[in-house]
Structures are given as structure tokens and as C-alpha cells.
C-alpha positions as protocol buffer text, in pm:
chain_id: "A"
residue {
  index: 1
  type: MET
  ca { x: -1099 y: 2646 z: -545 }
}
residue {
  index: 2
  type: GLU
  ca { x: -915 y: 2632 z: -170 }
}
residue {
  index: 3
  type: VAL
  ca { x: -1065 y: 2315 z: -163 }
}
residue {
  index: 4
  type: PHE
  ca { x: -788 y: 2205 z: -478 }
}
residue {
  index: 5
  type: VAL
  ca { x: -505 y: 2391 z: -364 }
}
residue {
  index: 6
  type: GLN
  ca { x: -495 y: 2270 z: 29 }
}
residue {
  index: 7
  type: GLN
  ca { x: -521 y: 1918 z: -185 }
}
residue {
  index: 8
  type: LEU
  ca { x: -265 y: 1957 z: -389 }
}
residue {
  index: 9
  type: ILE
  ca { x: 16 y: 2011 z: -129 }
}
residue {
  index: 10
  type: ASN
  ca { x: -75 y: 1768 z: 72 }
}
residue {
  index: 11
  type: GLY
  ca { x: -56 y: 1561 z: -226 }
}
residue {
  index: 12
  type: LEU
  ca { x: 265 y: 1657 z: -285 }
}
residue {
  index: 13
  type: THR
  ca { x: 359 y: 1572 z: 70 }
}
residue {
  index: 14
  type: LEU
  ca { x: 252 y: 1253 z: 80 }
}
residue {
  index: 15
  type: GLY
  ca { x: 362 y: 1175 z: -294 }
}
residue {
  index: 16
  type: SER
  ca { x: 735 y: 1319 z: -200 }
}
residue {
  index: 17
  type: ILE
  ca { x: 748 y: 1060 z: 50 }
}
residue {
  index: 18
  type: TYR
  ca { x: 642 y: 816 z: -184 }
}
residue {
  index: 19
  type: GLY
  ca { x: 891 y: 937 z: -401 }
}
residue {
  index: 20
  type: LEU
  ca { x: 1207 y: 914 z: -194 }
}
residue {
  index: 21
  type: ILE
  ca { x: 1107 y: 548 z: -87 }
}
residue {
  index: 22
  type: ALA
  ca { x: 1050 y: 425 z: -539 }
}
residue {
  index: 23
  type: ILE
  ca { x: 1425 y: 563 z: -582 }
}
residue {
  index: 24
  type: GLY
  ca { x: 1549 y: 298 z: -386 }
}
residue {
  index: 25
  type: TYR
  ca { x: 1347 y: 34 z: -586 }
}
residue {
  index: 26
  type: THR
  ca { x: 1474 y: 187 z: -933 }
}
residue {
  index: 27
  type: MET
  ca { x: 1817 y: 204 z: -846 }
}
residue {
  index: 28
  type: VAL
  ca { x: 1833 y: -150 z: -743 }
}
residue {
  index: 29
  type: PHE
  ca { x: 1609 y: -270 z: -1000 }
}
residue {
  index: 30
  type: GLY
  ca { x: 1808 y: -88 z: -1260 }
}
residue {
  index: 31
  type: ILE
  ca { x: 2183 y: -229 z: -1159 }
}
residue {
  index: 32
  type: ILE
  ca { x: 2059 y: -637 z: -1036 }
}
residue {
  index: 33
  type: GLY
  ca { x: 1721 y: -651 z: -1257 }
}
residue {
  index: 34
  type: MET
  ca { x: 1565 y: -752 z: -869 }
}
residue {
  index: 35
  type: VAL
  ca { x: 1246 y: -599 z: -760 }
}
residue {
  index: 36
  type: ASN
  ca { x: 1383 y: -560 z: -411 }
}
residue {
  index: 37
  type: PHE
  ca { x: 1028 y: -557 z: -178 }
}
residue {
  index: 38
  type: ALA
  ca { x: 1180 y: -617 z: 169 }
}
residue {
  index: 39
  type: HIS
  ca { x: 1247 y: -244 z: 48 }
}
residue {
  index: 40
  type: GLY
  ca { x: 900 y: -70 z: 232 }
}
residue {
  index: 41
  type: ASP
  ca { x: 942 y: -273 z: 563 }
}
residue {
  index: 42
  type: VAL
  ca { x: 1308 y: -107 z: 573 }
}
residue {
  index: 43
  type: PHE
  ca { x: 1158 y: 178 z: 548 }
}
residue {
  index: 44
  type: MET
  ca { x: 905 y: 103 z: 817 }
}
residue {
  index: 45
  type: LEU
  ca { x: 1251 y: -11 z: 980 }
}
residue {
  index: 46
  type: SER
  ca { x: 1373 y: 286 z: 983 }
}
residue {
  index: 47
  type: ALA
  ca { x: 1062 y: 487 z: 1123 }
}
residue {
  index: 48
  type: PHE
  ca { x: 1097 y: 327 z: 1425 }
}
residue {
  index: 49
  type: ILE
  ca { x: 1486 y: 380 z: 1452 }
}
residue {
  index: 50
  type: ALA
  ca { x: 1397 y: 774 z: 1420 }
}
residue {
  index: 51
  type: LEU
  ca { x: 1156 y: 740 z: 1683 }
}
residue {
  index: 52
  type: ILE
  ca { x: 1391 y: 585 z: 1862 }
}
residue {
  index: 53
  type: PHE
  ca { x: 1683 y: 782 z: 1837 }
}
residue {
  index: 54
  type: PHE
  ca { x: 1385 y: 1120 z: 1852 }
}
residue {
  index: 55
  type: MET
  ca { x: 1313 y: 1015 z: 2207 }
}
residue {
  index: 56
  type: LEU
  ca { x: 1614 y: 922 z: 2356 }
}
residue {
  index: 57
  type: ILE
  ca { x: 1853 y: 1272 z: 2166 }
}
residue {
  index: 58
  type: SER
  ca { x: 1517 y: 1496 z: 2273 }
}
residue {
  index: 59
  type: ALA
  ca { x: 1502 y: 1428 z: 2667 }
}
residue {
  index: 60
  type: TRP
  ca { x: 1861 y: 1510 z: 2619 }
}
residue {
  index: 61
  type: LEU
  ca { x: 1842 y: 1835 z: 2447 }
}
residue {
  index: 62
  type: GLY
  ca { x: 1491 y: 1963 z: 2555 }
}
residue {
  index: 63
  type: ALA
  ca { x: 1154 y: 1986 z: 2361 }
}
residue {
  index: 64
  type: GLY
  ca { x: 1257 y: 2329 z: 2253 }
}
residue {
  index: 65
  type: LEU
  ca { x: 1575 y: 2270 z: 2013 }
}
residue {
  index: 66
  type: ILE
  ca { x: 1350 y: 2054 z: 1779 }
}
residue {
  index: 67
  type: ILE
  ca { x: 1557 y: 2161 z: 1452 }
}
residue {
  index: 68
  type: LEU
  ca { x: 1830 y: 2022 z: 1605 }
}
residue {
  index: 69
  type: SER
  ca { x: 1687 y: 1698 z: 1741 }
}
residue {
  index: 70
  type: LEU
  ca { x: 1585 y: 1568 z: 1383 }
}
residue {
  index: 71
  type: PHE
  ca { x: 1886 y: 1684 z: 1276 }
}
residue {
  index: 72
  type: PHE
  ca { x: 2008 y: 1481 z: 1450 }
}
residue {
  index: 73
  type: VAL
  ca { x: 1802 y: 1207 z: 1415 }
}
residue {
  index: 74
  type: LEU
  ca { x: 1792 y: 1216 z: 1030 }
}
residue {
  index: 75
  type: ILE
  ca { x: 2185 y: 1162 z: 1043 }
}
residue {
  index: 76
  type: LEU
  ca { x: 2185 y: 823 z: 1273 }
}
residue {
  index: 77
  type: ALA
  ca { x: 1862 y: 708 z: 1103 }
}
residue {
  index: 78
  type: MET
  ca { x: 2025 y: 729 z: 746 }
}
residue {
  index: 79
  type: PHE
  ca { x: 2362 y: 551 z: 924 }
}
residue {
  index: 80
  type: PHE
  ca { x: 2193 y: 262 z: 1049 }
}
residue {
  index: 81
  type: THR
  ca { x: 1898 y: 178 z: 800 }
}
residue {
  index: 82
  type: SER
  ca { x: 2188 y: 229 z: 615 }
}
residue {
  index: 83
  type: LEU
  ca { x: 2424 y: -54 z: 778 }
}
residue {
  index: 84
  type: TRP
  ca { x: 2090 y: -307 z: 804 }
}
residue {
  index: 85
  type: ASN
  ca { x: 2048 y: -288 z: 400 }
}
residue {
  index: 86
  type: TRP
  ca { x: 2397 y: -322 z: 298 }
}
residue {
  index: 87
  type: THR
  ca { x: 2368 y: -639 z: 575 }
}
residue {
  index: 88
  type: ILE
  ca { x: 2087 y: -768 z: 427 }
}
residue {
  index: 89
  type: GLU
  ca { x: 2231 y: -753 z: 62 }
}
residue {
  index: 90
  type: ARG
  ca { x: 2605 y: -981 z: 224 }
}
residue {
  index: 91
  type: VAL
  ca { x: 2263 y: -1225 z: 360 }
}
residue {
  index: 92
  type: ALA
  ca { x: 1984 y: -1225 z: 149 }
}
residue {
  index: 93
  type: TYR
  ca { x: 2073 y: -1120 z: -204 }
}
residue {
  index: 94
  type: ARG
  ca { x: 2403 y: -1144 z: -266 }
}
residue {
  index: 95
  type: PRO
  ca { x: 2401 y: -1578 z: -241 }
}
residue {
  index: 96
  type: LEU
  ca { x: 2146 y: -1557 z: -454 }
}
residue {
  index: 97
  type: ARG
  ca { x: 2235 y: -1333 z: -719 }
}
residue {
  index: 98
  type: GLY
  ca { x: 2401 y: -1635 z: -997 }
}
residue {
  index: 99
  type: SER
  ca { x: 2084 y: -1863 z: -917 }
}
residue {
  index: 100
  type: PHE
  ca { x: 1763 y: -1952 z: -1077 }
}
residue {
  index: 101
  type: ARG
  ca { x: 1605 y: -1580 z: -1097 }
}
residue {
  index: 102
  type: LEU
  ca { x: 1306 y: -1615 z: -874 }
}
residue {
  index: 103
  type: ALA
  ca { x: 1506 y: -1707 z: -617 }
}
residue {
  index: 104
  type: PRO
  ca { x: 1612 y: -1318 z: -492 }
}
residue {
  index: 105
  type: LEU
  ca { x: 1242 y: -1224 z: -552 }
}
residue {
  index: 106
  type: ILE
  ca { x: 1149 y: -1475 z: -240 }
}
residue {
  index: 107
  type: SER
  ca { x: 1452 y: -1414 z: -55 }
}
residue {
  index: 108
  type: ALA
  ca { x: 1350 y: -1071 z: -76 }
}
residue {
  index: 109
  type: ILE
  ca { x: 962 y: -1157 z: 3 }
}
residue {
  index: 110
  type: GLY
  ca { x: 1092 y: -1333 z: 322 }
}
residue {
  index: 111
  type: MET
  ca { x: 1284 y: -1075 z: 408 }
}
residue {
  index: 112
  type: SER
  ca { x: 955 y: -863 z: 430 }
}
residue {
  index: 113
  type: ILE
  ca { x: 829 y: -1017 z: 616 }
}
residue {
  index: 114
  type: PHE
  ca { x: 1143 y: -1120 z: 858 }
}
residue {
  index: 115
  type: LEU
  ca { x: 1154 y: -728 z: 944 }
}
residue {
  index: 116
  type: MET
  ca { x: 749 y: -719 z: 1041 }
}
residue {
  index: 117
  type: ASN
  ca { x: 787 y: -941 z: 1243 }
}
residue {
  index: 118
  type: PHE
  ca { x: 1063 y: -825 z: 1396 }
}
residue {
  index: 119
  type: VAL
  ca { x: 1037 y: -501 z: 1476 }
}
residue {
  index: 120
  type: GLN
  ca { x: 665 y: -668 z: 1567 }
}
residue {
  index: 121
  type: VAL
  ca { x: 813 y: -853 z: 1857 }
}
residue {
  index: 122
  type: VAL
  ca { x: 1032 y: -519 z: 1983 }
}
residue {
  index: 123
  type: GLN
  ca { x: 860 y: -271 z: 2010 }
}
residue {
  index: 124
  type: GLY
  ca { x: 510 y: -392 z: 2048 }
}
residue {
  index: 125
  type: PRO
  ca { x: 192 y: -460 z: 1791 }
}
residue {
  index: 126
  type: ARG
  ca { x: 97 y: -126 z: 1876 }
}
residue {
  index: 127
  type: ASN
  ca { x: 94 y: 245 z: 1781 }
}
residue {
  index: 128
  type: LYS
  ca { x: 412 y: 381 z: 1861 }
}
residue {
  index: 129
  type: PRO
  ca { x: 323 y: 834 z: 1821 }
}
residue {
  index: 130
  type: THR
  ca { x: 513 y: 1096 z: 1870 }
}
residue {
  index: 131
  type: PRO
  ca { x: 461 y: 1438 z: 2038 }
}
residue {
  index: 132
  type: PRO
  ca { x: 402 y: 1661 z: 1775 }
}
residue {
  index: 133
  type: MET
  ca { x: 613 y: 1848 z: 1600 }
}
residue {
  index: 134
  type: LEU
  ca { x: 666 y: 2131 z: 1372 }
}
residue {
  index: 135
  type: ASN
  ca { x: 268 y: 2181 z: 1360 }
}
residue {
  index: 136
  type: LYS
  ca { x: 289 y: 2603 z: 1252 }
}
residue {
  index: 137
  type: SER
  ca { x: 171 y: 2656 z: 953 }
}
residue {
  index: 138
  type: ILE
  ca { x: 192 y: 2949 z: 671 }
}
residue {
  index: 139
  type: LEU
  ca { x: -181 y: 3080 z: 574 }
}
residue {
  index: 140
  type: LEU
  ca { x: -127 y: 3087 z: 134 }
}
residue {
  index: 141
  type: ILE
  ca { x: -511 y: 3227 z: 151 }
}
residue {
  index: 142
  type: ASP
  ca { x: -750 y: 3362 z: 399 }
}
residue {
  index: 143
  type: SER
  ca { x: -1070 y: 3257 z: 345 }
}
residue {
  index: 144
  type: ALA
  ca { x: -1385 y: 3274 z: 541 }
}
residue {
  index: 145
  type: THR
  ca { x: -1468 y: 2936 z: 403 }
}
residue {
  index: 146
  type: TYR
  ca { x: -1161 y: 2698 z: 354 }
}
residue {
  index: 147
  type: PRO
  ca { x: -866 y: 2868 z: 449 }
}
residue {
  index: 148
  type: VAL
  ca { x: -558 y: 2754 z: 248 }
}
residue {
  index: 149
  type: SER
  ca { x: -211 y: 2707 z: 430 }
}
residue {
  index: 150
  type: ILE
  ca { x: 92 y: 2490 z: 383 }
}
residue {
  index: 151
  type: SER
  ca { x: 300 y: 2367 z: 764 }
}
residue {
  index: 152
  type: TYR
  ca { x: 697 y: 2409 z: 810 }
}
residue {
  index: 153
  type: LYS
  ca { x: 702 y: 2028 z: 785 }
}
residue {
  index: 154
  type: GLN
  ca { x: 528 y: 2000 z: 490 }
}
residue {
  index: 155
  type: ILE
  ca { x: 756 y: 2249 z: 308 }
}
residue {
  index: 156
  type: ILE
  ca { x: 1043 y: 2083 z: 485 }
}
residue {
  index: 157
  type: ILE
  ca { x: 932 y: 1735 z: 304 }
}
residue {
  index: 158
  type: ILE
  ca { x: 863 y: 1869 z: -35 }
}
residue {
  index: 159
  type: VAL
  ca { x: 1253 y: 2091 z: -26 }
}
residue {
  index: 160
  type: SER
  ca { x: 1441 y: 1813 z: 103 }
}
residue {
  index: 161
  type: THR
  ca { x: 1288 y: 1554 z: -206 }
}
residue {
  index: 162
  type: ILE
  ca { x: 1400 y: 1827 z: -428 }
}
residue {
  index: 163
  type: VAL
  ca { x: 1753 y: 1887 z: -339 }
}
residue {
  index: 164
  type: LEU
  ca { x: 1805 y: 1484 z: -243 }
}
residue {
  index: 165
  type: LEU
  ca { x: 1664 y: 1389 z: -611 }
}
residue {
  index: 166
  type: ALA
  ca { x: 1907 y: 1688 z: -791 }
}
residue {
  index: 167
  type: ALA
  ca { x: 2211 y: 1500 z: -535 }
}
residue {
  index: 168
  type: PHE
  ca { x: 2168 y: 1187 z: -639 }
}
residue {
  index: 169
  type: TRP
  ca { x: 2098 y: 1243 z: -974 }
}
residue {
  index: 170
  type: PHE
  ca { x: 2425 y: 1431 z: -992 }
}
residue {
  index: 171
  type: ILE
  ca { x: 2577 y: 1098 z: -843 }
}
residue {
  index: 172
  type: VAL
  ca { x: 2501 y: 895 z: -1071 }
}
residue {
  index: 173
  type: GLN
  ca { x: 2489 y: 1060 z: -1394 }
}
residue {
  index: 174
  type: LYS
  ca { x: 2866 y: 1304 z: -1341 }
}
residue {
  index: 175
  type: THR
  ca { x: 3062 y: 1064 z: -1053 }
}
residue {
  index: 176
  type: SER
  ca { x: 3258 y: 765 z: -1130 }
}
residue {
  index: 177
  type: LEU
  ca { x: 3046 y: 563 z: -856 }
}
residue {
  index: 178
  type: GLY
  ca { x: 2718 y: 686 z: -1090 }
}
residue {
  index: 179
  type: ARG
  ca { x: 2875 y: 576 z: -1456 }
}
residue {
  index: 180
  type: ALA
  ca { x: 2958 y: 232 z: -1193 }
}
residue {
  index: 181
  type: GLN
  ca { x: 2587 y: 198 z: -1156 }
}
residue {
  index: 182
  type: ARG
  ca { x: 2525 y: 272 z: -1498 }
}
residue {
  index: 183
  type: ALA
  ca { x: 2818 y: 6 z: -1624 }
}
residue {
  index: 184
  type: CYS
  ca { x: 2642 y: -223 z: -1378 }
}
residue {
  index: 185
  type: GLU
  ca { x: 2316 y: -140 z: -1521 }
}
residue {
  index: 186
  type: GLN
  ca { x: 2446 y: -282 z: -1894 }
}
residue {
  index: 187
  type: ASP
  ca { x: 2641 y: -551 z: -1805 }
}
residue {
  index: 188
  type: ARG
  ca { x: 2759 y: -661 z: -1539 }
}
residue {
  index: 189
  type: LYS
  ca { x: 2965 y: -862 z: -1685 }
}
residue {
  index: 190
  type: MET
  ca { x: 3163 y: -662 z: -1878 }
}
residue {
  index: 191
  type: ALA
  ca { x: 3172 y: -428 z: -1624 }
}
residue {
  index: 192
  type: SER
  ca { x: 3372 y: -678 z: -1448 }
}
residue {
  index: 193
  type: LEU
  ca { x: 3606 y: -715 z: -1665 }
}
residue {
  index: 194
  type: LEU
  ca { x: 3655 y: -361 z: -1716 }
}
residue {
  index: 195
  type: GLY
  ca { x: 3806 y: -328 z: -1337 }
}
residue {
  index: 196
  type: ILE
  ca { x: 3487 y: -288 z: -1125 }
}
residue {
  index: 197
  type: ASP
  ca { x: 3440 y: -388 z: -827 }
}
residue {
  index: 198
  type: VAL
  ca { x: 3059 y: -515 z: -918 }
}
residue {
  index: 199
  type: ASP
  ca { x: 2941 y: -628 z: -560 }
}
residue {
  index: 200
  type: ARG
  ca { x: 3083 y: -274 z: -412 }
}
residue {
  index: 201
  type: THR
  ca { x: 2900 y: -110 z: -646 }
}
residue {
  index: 202
  type: ILE
  ca { x: 2561 y: -321 z: -603 }
}
residue {
  index: 203
  type: SER
  ca { x: 2620 y: -270 z: -196 }
}
residue {
  index: 204
  type: ILE
  ca { x: 2663 y: 95 z: -242 }
}
residue {
  index: 205
  type: THR
  ca { x: 2339 y: 97 z: -461 }
}
residue {
  index: 206
  type: PHE
  ca { x: 2154 y: -43 z: -173 }
}
residue {
  index: 207
  type: VAL
  ca { x: 2353 y: 163 z: 102 }
}
residue {
  index: 208
  type: MET
  ca { x: 2209 y: 477 z: -99 }
}
residue {
  index: 209
  type: GLY
  ca { x: 1865 y: 352 z: -152 }
}
residue {
  index: 210
  type: ALA
  ca { x: 1799 y: 281 z: 219 }
}
residue {
  index: 211
  type: ALA
  ca { x: 1923 y: 581 z: 322 }
}
residue {
  index: 212
  type: LEU
  ca { x: 1614 y: 791 z: 112 }
}
residue {
  index: 213
  type: ALA
  ca { x: 1435 y: 572 z: 245 }
}
residue {
  index: 214
  type: ALA
  ca { x: 1522 y: 624 z: 652 }
}
residue {
  index: 215
  type: VAL
  ca { x: 1459 y: 1032 z: 526 }
}
residue {
  index: 216
  type: ALA
  ca { x: 1142 y: 899 z: 401 }
}
residue {
  index: 217
  type: GLY
  ca { x: 1067 y: 727 z: 716 }
}
residue {
  index: 218
  type: VAL
  ca { x: 1188 y: 1015 z: 912 }
}
residue {
  index: 219
  type: MET
  ca { x: 932 y: 1254 z: 696 }
}
residue {
  index: 220
  type: TYR
  ca { x: 654 y: 1010 z: 753 }
}
residue {
  index: 221
  type: LEU
  ca { x: 723 y: 1021 z: 1128 }
}
residue {
  index: 222
  type: VAL
  ca { x: 721 y: 1384 z: 1123 }
}
residue {
  index: 223
  type: LEU
  ca { x: 408 y: 1407 z: 911 }
}
residue {
  index: 224
  type: TYR
  ca { x: 191 y: 1162 z: 1091 }
}
residue {
  index: 225
  type: GLY
  ca { x: 322 y: 1171 z: 1467 }
}
residue {
  index: 226
  type: VAL
  ca { x: 331 y: 788 z: 1481 }
}
residue {
  index: 227
  type: VAL
  ca { x: 417 y: 449 z: 1335 }
}
residue {
  index: 228
  type: SER
  ca { x: 320 y: 65 z: 1354 }
}
residue {
  index: 229
  type: PHE
  ca { x: 495 y: -247 z: 1304 }
}
residue {
  index: 230
  type: HIS
  ca { x: 262 y: -281 z: 970 }
}
residue {
  index: 231
  type: ASP
  ca { x: 330 y: 90 z: 811 }
}
residue {
  index: 232
  type: GLY
  ca { x: 614 y: -98 z: 554 }
}
residue {
  index: 233
  type: PHE
  ca { x: 374 y: -289 z: 302 }
}
residue {
  index: 234
  type: VAL
  ca { x: 147 y: -5 z: 157 }
}
residue {
  index: 235
  type: PRO
  ca { x: 389 y: 266 z: 127 }
}
residue {
  index: 236
  type: GLY
  ca { x: 628 y: 39 z: 45 }
}
residue {
  index: 237
  type: VAL
  ca { x: 378 y: -119 z: -229 }
}
residue {
  index: 238
  type: LYS
  ca { x: 270 y: 221 z: -353 }
}
residue {
  index: 239
  type: ALA
  ca { x: 654 y: 303 z: -367 }
}
residue {
  index: 240
  type: PHE
  ca { x: 649 y: 11 z: -572 }
}
residue {
  index: 241
  type: THR
  ca { x: 354 y: 178 z: -847 }
}
residue {
  index: 242
  type: ALA
  ca { x: 518 y: 535 z: -858 }
}
residue {
  index: 243
  type: ALA
  ca { x: 855 y: 377 z: -978 }
}
residue {
  index: 244
  type: VAL
  ca { x: 705 y: 145 z: -1253 }
}
residue {
  index: 245
  type: LEU
  ca { x: 407 y: 434 z: -1329 }
}
residue {
  index: 246
  type: GLY
  ca { x: 769 y: 711 z: -1414 }
}
residue {
  index: 247
  type: GLY
  ca { x: 981 y: 443 z: -1604 }
}
residue {
  index: 248
  type: ILE
  ca { x: 1132 y: 202 z: -1348 }
}
residue {
  index: 249
  type: GLY
  ca { x: 1526 y: 293 z: -1344 }
}
residue {
  index: 250
  type: SER
  ca { x: 1448 y: 623 z: -1387 }
}
residue {
  index: 251
  type: LEU
  ca { x: 1507 y: 834 z: -1107 }
}
residue {
  index: 252
  type: PRO
  ca { x: 1291 y: 1161 z: -1181 }
}
residue {
  index: 253
  type: GLY
  ca { x: 1052 y: 897 z: -1344 }
}
residue {
  index: 254
  type: ALA
  ca { x: 1026 y: 767 z: -980 }
}
residue {
  index: 255
  type: VAL
  ca { x: 938 y: 1115 z: -788 }
}
residue {
  index: 256
  type: LEU
  ca { x: 741 y: 1210 z: -1072 }
}
residue {
  index: 257
  type: GLY
  ca { x: 597 y: 900 z: -1016 }
}
residue {
  index: 258
  type: GLY
  ca { x: 546 y: 949 z: -625 }
}
residue {
  index: 259
  type: LEU
  ca { x: 377 y: 1265 z: -682 }
}
residue {
  index: 260
  type: LEU
  ca { x: 137 y: 1149 z: -899 }
}
residue {
  index: 261
  type: ILE
  ca { x: 38 y: 848 z: -642 }
}
residue {
  index: 262
  type: GLY
  ca { x: 30 y: 1097 z: -411 }
}
residue {
  index: 263
  type: LEU
  ca { x: -163 y: 1325 z: -564 }
}
residue {
  index: 264
  type: ILE
  ca { x: -400 y: 1088 z: -700 }
}
residue {
  index: 265
  type: GLU
  ca { x: -486 y: 944 z: -438 }
}
residue {
  index: 266
  type: VAL
  ca { x: -561 y: 1270 z: -240 }
}
residue {
  index: 267
  type: MET
  ca { x: -792 y: 1457 z: -494 }
}
residue {
  index: 268
  type: TRP
  ca { x: -1007 y: 1098 z: -520 }
}
residue {
  index: 269
  type: SER
  ca { x: -1012 y: 1077 z: -72 }
}
residue {
  index: 270
  type: ALA
  ca { x: -1109 y: 1450 z: -85 }
}
residue {
  index: 271
  type: TYR
  ca { x: -1372 y: 1469 z: -456 }
}
residue {
  index: 272
  type: PHE
  ca { x: -1500 y: 1081 z: -439 }
}
residue {
  index: 273
  type: THR
  ca { x: -1483 y: 880 z: -142 }
}
residue {
  index: 274
  type: ILE
  ca { x: -1100 y: 798 z: 37 }
}
residue {
  index: 275
  type: ASP
  ca { x: -1233 y: 398 z: 53 }
}
residue {
  index: 276
  type: TYR
  ca { x: -1110 y: 333 z: -335 }
}
residue {
  index: 277
  type: LYS
  ca { x: -847 y: 530 z: -325 }
}
residue {
  index: 278
  type: ASP
  ca { x: -584 y: 336 z: -373 }
}
residue {
  index: 279
  type: VAL
  ca { x: -803 y: 151 z: -609 }
}
residue {
  index: 280
  type: ALA
  ca { x: -788 y: 477 z: -812 }
}
residue {
  index: 281
  type: ALA
  ca { x: -420 y: 457 z: -794 }
}
residue {
  index: 282
  type: PHE
  ca { x: -374 y: 135 z: -965 }
}
residue {
  index: 283
  type: CYS
  ca { x: -648 y: 177 z: -1190 }
}
residue {
  index: 284
  type: ILE
  ca { x: -436 y: 503 z: -1313 }
}
residue {
  index: 285
  type: LEU
  ca { x: -82 y: 290 z: -1275 }
}
residue {
  index: 286
  type: ALA
  ca { x: -249 y: 14 z: -1498 }
}
residue {
  index: 287
  type: VAL
  ca { x: -410 y: 311 z: -1813 }
}
residue {
  index: 288
  type: VAL
  ca { x: -96 y: 452 z: -1861 }
}
residue {
  index: 289
  type: LEU
  ca { x: 142 y: 91 z: -1885 }
}
residue {
  index: 290
  type: VAL
  ca { x: -97 y: -5 z: -2152 }
}
residue {
  index: 291
  type: PHE
  ca { x: -53 y: 378 z: -2372 }
}
residue {
  index: 292
  type: MET
  ca { x: 304 y: 407 z: -2242 }
}
residue {
  index: 293
  type: PRO
  ca { x: 464 y: 13 z: -2140 }
}
residue {
  index: 294
  type: SER
  ca { x: 779 y: 163 z: -2012 }
}
residue {
  index: 295
  type: GLY
  ca { x: 645 y: 405 z: -1806 }
}
residue {
  index: 296
  type: ILE
  ca { x: 635 y: 751 z: -1865 }
}
residue {
  index: 297
  type: LEU
  ca { x: 1007 y: 821 z: -1828 }
}
residue {
  index: 298
  type: GLY
  ca { x: 1091 y: 485 z: -1858 }
}
residue {
  index: 299
  type: ARG
  ca { x: 1302 y: 433 z: -2201 }
}
residue {
  index: 300
  type: PRO
  ca { x: 1172 y: 105 z: -2422 }
}
residue {
  index: 301
  type: GLU
  ca { x: 1436 y: -155 z: -2307 }
}
residue {
  index: 302
  type: VAL
  ca { x: 1590 y: -295 z: -2688 }
}
residue {
  index: 303
  type: GLU
  ca { x: 1658 y: -704 z: -2723 }
}
residue {
  index: 304
  type: LYS
  ca { x: 1969 y: -802 z: -2856 }
}
residue {
  index: 305
  type: VAL
  ca { x: 1969 y: -1042 z: -3077 }
}
């Protein structure tokens, strides 16, 4: 029982990071119907931005003010990552929006390769570590055989995901920006005729997705304490899998899918073998989509004739 509870905590922590990345996938796909395969590398880029600013700010403020340092790092990482993603949308995606459907997808794959190689050239191929941070934990079950605990950084990651999901759900459902996004999702041409600035709405959506990816990048850095230039591909694919599993186009579905992928991965590693944890997650996705093609919380697409 103690092992199960500990792995449940670990799975929720990892799944929260996947969920934050998955929201970016589902928001972009919901509006323009494009899978932004560069989003995982934007997440990786945000982790490197956070690492650079953390080193600078911690050297300035000192090692004792690590919470304050992380707060400034989070703000700066969100700003610069959003600026990167806004630039990517303007340069690589917007000129191809009226082209054939595969053109933006090919451009996204090319942008993913560019970002990966750009970071490799600028930062080098080696893993970049950070000093240990927020390693204190709260003992939940005091067992002689297997004590169960939750660290402060795990609490921060889980709580941040809940708060950000609630905030972004409110923005999408209750604000004028959210109404514009939902209108563009239904019919971009009609939304444009009704006075909605479609280009601006799509750009803001990319910025919002990048901000969430930046939060995930900072949390990833805090959790693992190391980042590399190839850390964007696998988490990006898993986050996209989470978005599909939860129902692409649904914000709660993206987070739910991320939590499920994280739990499957951690539980499989704990009770079976770590070698096939990725296979297990994708097999569960295949089984779910056989019986629920639109995902767990997704709405079936109705085609008008």
C-alpha cells in the first residue's frame, strides 16, 4: 500500500507537467486544426531559459532566497518563451495558413528540428544541471519498510497545475478573448466577418500555450534538476498523446490525459519494468481510442452536409 501511495504521488506530479504541455497542443489544434509539433521543443527551450535566468538571479540574490528566485525565473521564462512562440507563429505558420493542409505540419516539424539544433549549438550537447532545490518533504506515512512522503516541489507542481487549469478555463469560457477563441474554433471565416481579429486571436493562443509550456519547463527543471537539448521530443510526444487521450480541444481533457499518462508510466515502472513504460502508455491510448475515438472528454465532431 505504501508503494502504491508513493507512486500515485509521483505519477500525479509527472502527469501535471504533461498536462501543462498538453494544454498548448489542444488550444492550437482547437482553433486552427494544426498539430504544433514544435511545442515540445518550445517546452525544452523554456527550461533552458529558466536555467539561465536561475543561475543569474540566484547569483544576484544569493542561495537563501530560492523561492523568490524561482518566482522571477518563472515570470521571465513565461515572457521570453511566449515571445519565441509568437515569433514562430508569425514566421513559420501564418504565411502557410491558406496553403494545403500538410504545409503547416511540415513547417512545425522543421521548426522542431531547428529549435533542437539551435539549443544544441548554443548550449552544447551535454546535460545542464542545477543546484538541488526544494528537496524538503512532508512525511505522510511513517513506515519502517517504506515511508511515504511528498516533497515541497511536488506540492508546488500539482497545485500550480490546478490553479492554471482553473485560470485558463475561466479565460476561455468567461472572457471576450475566450469567446473569440471559441468562435474561431467553430468557423474562422464567419468570426472574421463578425469583426473578430482572427490573426490576433491565434497569436494570443500561441502565446498562452507557450506561457503554460514555460511553467512546465520551470517545474521540470525543479523536479529533475537537469535539462538537455533533446528533452523536448519525448515529453512533447507524451503531452500530445495526453491531449488526444483526454479529448483534443478540451482543456480539462488535456490535464486529465496528462495525469493518466503520468500515472500509467510511473505505475508500470514500479510494478513491471521501466523498459516498456512508454509502450504501456501508448497501448492504453490505442485501447481508449478504439472505444472512445474522440477521447475521454472530447466531443464527437459533427460534419455539416
